[in-house]
Coordinates of C-alpha atoms in Angstrom, one line a residue:
X200 CA -38.9 -22.2 18.5
X201 CA -37.2 -18.8 18.7
X202 CA -37.6 -16.5 15.7
X203 CA -34.3 -14.8 14.7
X204 CA -34.2 -11.1 15.3
X205 CA -33.5 -8.8 12.4
X206 CA -30.1 -7.2 12.5
X207 CA -30.0 -4.0 14.5
X208 CA -29.6 -0.9 12.3
X209 CA -26.9 1.4 13.4
X210 CA -26.5 5.1 12.6
X211 CA -23.9 6.1 10.1
X212 CA -21.2 7.3 12.5
X213 CA -18.0 8.9 11.5
X214 CA -14.8 6.8 12.0
X215 CA -12.5 9.8 11.6
X216 CA -10.8 11.2 14.7
X217 CA -11.9 14.8 15.2
X218 CA -8.6 16.6 16.1
X219 CA -10.3 20.0 16.0
X220 CA -13.0 19.3 18.5
X221 CA -12.8 21.5 21.6
X222 CA -14.5 20.7 24.9
X223 CA -16.5 23.5 26.5
X224 CA -17.9 23.5 30.0
X225 CA -21.4 22.5 28.9
X226 CA -20.0 19.5 27.0
X227 CA -17.8 18.5 29.9
X228 CA -20.8 18.6 32.2
X229 CA -22.7 16.3 29.9
X230 CA -20.1 13.5 30.1
X231 CA -21.2 10.4 32.0
X232 CA -19.3 9.8 35.3
X233 CA -20.0 6.3 36.5
X234 CA -17.4 6.4 39.3
X235 CA -19.4 9.1 41.1
X236 CA -22.7 7.5 40.3
X237 CA -25.4 6.5 42.8
X238 CA -25.0 3.7 45.3
X239 CA -27.5 1.6 43.2
X240 CA -24.6 1.1 40.7
X241 CA -22.4 -0.6 43.2
X242 CA -21.4 -4.1 42.2
X243 CA -20.8 -6.7 44.9
X244 CA -21.1 -6.2 48.7
X245 CA -22.0 -2.7 49.8
X246 CA -19.1 -2.4 52.3
X247 CA -16.2 0.0 53.1
X248 CA -13.0 -0.4 51.0
X249 CA -9.9 0.4 53.0
X250 CA -7.6 1.1 50.0
X251 CA -8.5 2.1 46.5
X252 CA -6.2 4.1 44.2
X253 CA -3.3 3.8 41.8
X254 CA 0.1 2.0 41.9
X255 CA 3.3 2.5 40.0
X256 CA 2.5 6.0 38.8
X257 CA 6.0 7.3 37.9
X258 CA 7.4 10.8 37.7
X259 CA 10.6 12.7 38.8
X260 CA 10.7 13.9 42.4
X261 CA 13.3 16.2 44.1
X262 CA 15.0 14.8 47.2
X263 CA 17.1 16.8 49.6
X264 CA 20.5 15.2 50.6
X265 CA 21.9 15.4 54.1
X266 CA 24.8 17.6 52.9
X267 CA 22.4 20.4 51.7
X268 CA 22.2 19.4 48.1
X269 CA 19.3 18.0 46.1
X270 CA 18.7 15.3 43.5
X271 CA 15.9 14.5 41.1
X272 CA 15.0 10.8 41.0
X273 CA 12.5 8.7 39.1
X274 CA 9.9 7.7 41.7
X275 CA 7.1 5.2 41.7
X276 CA 4.0 6.4 43.5
X277 CA 1.2 4.4 45.1
X278 CA -1.7 6.5 46.3
X279 CA -4.9 5.2 47.9
X280 CA -7.9 6.5 49.9
X281 CA -10.7 4.7 51.8
X282 CA -14.1 4.5 50.1
X283 CA -17.2 4.5 52.1
X284 CA -19.8 1.7 51.6
X285 CA -22.4 3.9 49.9
X286 CA -20.0 5.4 47.3
X287 CA -19.5 3.8 43.9
X288 CA -15.8 4.8 43.3
X289 CA -13.2 7.6 43.0
X290 CA -11.7 9.6 40.1
X291 CA -8.2 8.2 40.2
X292 CA -6.8 10.9 37.9
X293 CA -7.1 13.3 40.8
X294 CA -4.3 11.5 42.6
X295 CA -2.0 12.1 39.7
X296 CA -3.0 15.7 39.2
X297 CA -2.2 16.3 42.9
X298 CA 1.4 15.1 42.4
X299 CA 1.9 17.1 39.2
X300 CA 0.7 20.2 41.0
X301 CA 3.5 20.0 43.5
X302 CA 6.3 17.8 42.3
X303 CA 8.3 20.5 40.5
X304 CA 8.0 23.1 43.3
X305 CA 8.6 21.0 46.5
X306 CA 10.9 18.4 48.0
X307 CA 9.8 14.8 48.6
X308 CA 8.3 15.0 52.1
X309 CA 6.5 18.3 51.3
X310 CA 5.1 16.7 48.1
X311 CA 3.8 13.9 50.2
X312 CA 2.1 16.2 52.7
X313 CA 0.5 18.6 50.1
X314 CA -0.5 15.8 47.7
X315 CA -2.2 13.9 50.5
X316 CA -4.0 17.1 51.7
X317 CA -5.2 17.8 48.1
X318 CA -6.5 14.4 47.1
X319 CA -8.0 13.6 50.5
X320 CA -10.0 16.8 50.1
X321 CA -10.8 16.3 46.4
X322 CA -12.0 12.7 47.0
X323 CA -13.8 13.5 50.3
X324 CA -12.1 10.5 51.9
X325 CA -11.7 9.6 55.6
X326 CA -8.3 8.0 55.3
X327 CA -5.5 8.4 52.7
X328 CA -2.0 6.9 52.1
X329 CA 0.8 7.8 49.8
X330 CA 4.0 5.7 49.2
X331 CA 6.9 6.8 47.0
X332 CA 9.5 4.2 46.0
X333 CA 12.9 5.2 44.6
X334 CA 16.5 4.0 44.2
X335 CA 18.8 6.3 46.1
X336 CA 22.5 6.6 45.0
X337 CA 25.4 7.0 47.4
X338 CA 29.1 7.1 46.5
X339 CA 30.9 4.3 48.3
X340 CA 34.7 3.8 48.7
X341 CA 36.4 0.5 48.2
X342 CA 38.0 -1.2 51.3
X343 CA 41.7 -0.8 50.3
X344 CA 42.3 0.2 46.7
X345 CA 41.1 3.8 46.9
X346 CA 38.5 3.3 44.2
X347 CA 34.8 4.3 44.6
X348 CA 31.5 3.6 42.9
X349 CA 27.8 4.2 43.2
X350 CA 25.7 2.0 45.5
X351 CA 22.0 2.1 45.1
X352 CA 19.5 1.6 47.9
X353 CA 15.8 0.7 47.4
X354 CA 13.9 3.1 49.6
X355 CA 10.2 3.9 50.1
X356 CA 8.6 6.8 52.0
X357 CA 5.0 6.6 53.3
X358 CA 2.6 9.1 54.6
X359 CA -0.5 7.6 56.2
X360 CA -3.6 9.4 57.6
X361 CA -5.9 7.2 59.6
X362 CA -8.6 8.3 62.0
X363 CA -7.2 11.9 61.8
X364 CA -3.6 11.0 62.8
X365 CA -0.7 11.1 60.4
X366 CA 2.3 8.7 60.5
X367 CA 5.6 8.9 58.5
X368 CA 7.2 5.6 57.6
X369 CA 10.5 4.8 55.8
X370 CA 11.4 1.4 54.3
X371 CA 15.0 0.6 53.3
X372 CA 16.5 -2.5 51.7
X373 CA 20.1 -3.2 52.8
X374 CA 22.2 -5.8 50.9
X375 CA 25.1 -7.5 52.7
X376 CA 27.2 -10.6 52.8
X377 CA 26.6 -13.1 55.6
X378 CA 29.2 -15.7 56.5
X379 CA 27.8 -18.6 58.4
X380 CA 29.4 -18.8 61.9
X381 CA 28.9 -22.6 62.0
X382 CA 30.5 -23.1 58.6
X383 CA 33.4 -20.9 59.6
X384 CA 34.1 -23.0 62.8
X385 CA 33.8 -26.3 60.9
X386 CA 36.2 -25.0 58.2
X387 CA 38.7 -24.1 60.9
X388 CA 38.2 -27.5 62.6
X389 CA 39.0 -29.3 59.3
X390 CA 42.2 -27.3 58.9
X391 CA 43.4 -27.8 62.5
X392 CA 42.4 -31.4 63.1
X393 CA 43.0 -32.9 59.6
X394 CA 45.0 -30.4 57.6
X395 CA 42.2 -30.1 55.1
X396 CA 41.6 -26.9 53.2
X397 CA 38.0 -25.8 53.8
X398 CA 36.1 -22.6 53.2
X399 CA 33.0 -21.3 55.1
X400 CA 29.9 -20.6 53.0
X401 CA 28.7 -17.0 52.6
X402 CA 25.8 -15.6 50.7
X403 CA 24.3 -12.3 49.5
X404 CA 21.7 -11.3 52.0
X405 CA 18.9 -8.7 52.2
X406 CA 17.3 -6.9 55.1
X407 CA 14.3 -4.6 54.9
X408 CA 14.1 -2.1 57.7
X409 CA 10.7 -0.4 58.1
X410 CA 10.6 2.4 60.7
X411 CA 8.0 4.8 62.1
X412 CA 9.6 8.3 62.2
X413 CA 9.1 10.5 65.2
X414 CA 9.9 14.0 66.3
X415 CA 10.8 17.2 64.4
X416 CA 14.3 16.2 63.5
X417 CA 14.6 14.6 60.0
X418 CA 15.8 11.1 59.6
X419 CA 17.8 11.3 56.4
X420 CA 18.3 8.4 54.0
X421 CA 22.0 8.6 54.7
X422 CA 21.4 8.2 58.4
X423 CA 19.5 5.0 57.9
X424 CA 22.2 3.6 55.6
X425 CA 24.9 4.4 58.1
X426 CA 22.8 2.8 60.8
X427 CA 22.7 -0.4 58.7
X428 CA 26.5 -0.3 58.2
X429 CA 27.1 -0.1 61.9
X430 CA 24.8 -3.0 62.6
X431 CA 26.1 -5.3 59.8
X432 CA 29.4 -3.9 58.3
X433 CA 29.7 -6.5 55.5
X434 CA 27.8 -4.5 52.9
X435 CA 28.3 -5.8 49.4
X436 CA 30.9 -3.9 47.4
X437 CA 30.8 -1.8 44.2
X438 CA 34.4 -1.4 43.0
X439 CA 36.8 -4.3 43.8
X440 CA 40.4 -5.0 43.1
X441 CA 42.4 -8.0 44.5
X442 CA 43.3 -6.1 47.7
X443 CA 39.6 -5.2 48.2
X444 CA 38.5 -8.8 47.7
X445 CA 41.0 -10.0 50.3
X446 CA 39.9 -7.2 52.7
X447 CA 36.2 -8.3 52.2
X448 CA 37.1 -11.9 53.0
X449 CA 38.8 -10.6 56.2
X450 CA 35.8 -8.4 57.0
X451 CA 33.4 -11.3 56.7
X452 CA 35.6 -13.5 58.9
X453 CA 35.6 -10.8 61.5
X454 CA 31.8 -10.6 61.4
X455 CA 30.2 -14.0 60.9
X456 CA 26.4 -13.8 61.3
X457 CA 23.3 -15.9 61.4
X458 CA 20.0 -14.4 60.2
X459 CA 18.9 -14.2 63.9
X460 CA 22.1 -12.2 64.7
X461 CA 21.4 -9.9 61.8
X462 CA 17.9 -8.8 62.8
X463 CA 19.0 -8.3 66.4
X464 CA 21.9 -6.2 65.3
X465 CA 19.7 -4.0 63.3
X466 CA 17.2 -3.8 66.2
X467 CA 20.0 -2.7 68.6
X468 CA 20.8 0.3 66.4
X469 CA 17.2 1.2 65.8
X470 CA 16.3 1.1 69.6
X471 CA 19.1 3.6 70.1
X472 CA 17.9 6.0 67.4
X473 CA 15.6 8.7 68.9
X474 CA 14.0 9.6 65.6
X475 CA 12.6 6.0 65.3
X476 CA 9.8 4.5 67.4
X477 CA 8.1 1.4 66.1
X478 CA 10.0 -0.7 63.6
X479 CA 10.2 -4.0 61.7
X480 CA 13.3 -5.9 60.4
X481 CA 12.9 -8.7 57.9
X482 CA 16.1 -10.5 56.7
X483 CA 16.8 -13.2 54.2
X484 CA 20.1 -15.1 53.9
X485 CA 19.9 -16.7 50.5
X486 CA 22.0 -19.7 51.2
X487 CA 24.8 -21.1 49.2
X488 CA 24.7 -24.3 51.3
X489 CA 20.9 -25.0 51.1
X490 CA 18.4 -24.9 48.4
X491 CA 16.2 -22.7 50.6
X492 CA 16.7 -19.4 52.4
X493 CA 17.2 -18.6 56.1
X494 CA 14.8 -15.9 57.1
X495 CA 13.8 -13.9 60.2
X496 CA 11.5 -11.1 61.2
X497 CA 11.7 -8.9 64.3
X498 CA 8.9 -6.4 65.2
X499 CA 9.0 -3.7 67.8
X500 CA 5.7 -1.8 68.6
X501 CA 2.2 -2.1 67.3
X502 CA 2.6 -0.3 63.9
X503 CA 4.1 -3.3 62.0
X504 CA 2.7 -6.1 64.2
X505 CA 1.3 -9.0 62.2
X506 CA 0.1 -12.5 63.0
X507 CA -0.3 -13.6 59.3
X508 CA 2.6 -13.5 56.9
X509 CA 2.1 -12.0 53.5
X510 CA 3.1 -14.8 51.1
X511 CA 5.6 -12.5 49.4
X512 CA 7.2 -11.1 52.6
X513 CA 10.5 -13.0 52.2
X514 CA 10.2 -13.7 48.5
X515 CA 10.4 -10.0 47.8
X516 CA 13.8 -9.7 49.5
X517 CA 15.7 -10.0 46.3
X518 CA 18.6 -7.8 45.2
X519 CA 18.0 -6.7 41.6
X520 CA 21.4 -6.9 39.9

């Protein structure tokens, strides 16, 4: 039979917040730091971690525009480093401090470069990666009415250092309308053979282009957006009057497209772009006919090659209204 232990006696500790307390170097040095503790504190397998860091750390970043201007945009940062098997952890606040040290003085790609240098050195890591996600605005004209409005593009920039080599990657989501070629032909057949009014089905569709950037010449966001428009001109519209709606119907009829056609059309433009080497195109046509989506993925080069599909690869291709 276990004998109950007497209650532990606690010291009489103050419950008031000490707003006047100031930290001196000696006190700071006395603070425990478990993340930089000995390997004996490691929990679980003593193995290398490829990615450890922070995600969705937000702050304003300055971006250069192709016309020579600049714009400050809210940016979501993901920063990770590799962690060797015998190290307990990292001080994640160093990643954020690296960004704050440079964000107000430099443009986006320079911020990436200097922040990666800083926190790779600070954290004594072999490999490091930074990704910045943003929504980039561009003024877009309507098709016929003369109106214009702001179109927003989900873009991410990545800087990756692995085995001493650096790679620059851009991801861009492009939202367009896809008219089914089969449905278009069947609709025309019903009109011609039976005098029946029929309409082809179309749907809002999303493609995500991921490209490895090469060379000294900058690949601007505007360049990638224009590349997408050349490949698939049926981009969804911002400002629409009746004449624009009619024009969009005509534009879709002139450019019917299966999901297979879409990824090949994007690939054709990317192959011709000298500032791009490896790339991946993922597309999702979110069908109005079916209860499921039509999807496709096309990969060129080893950077984005994959045998296994991330379960969210296609599910993440959703346009946020």
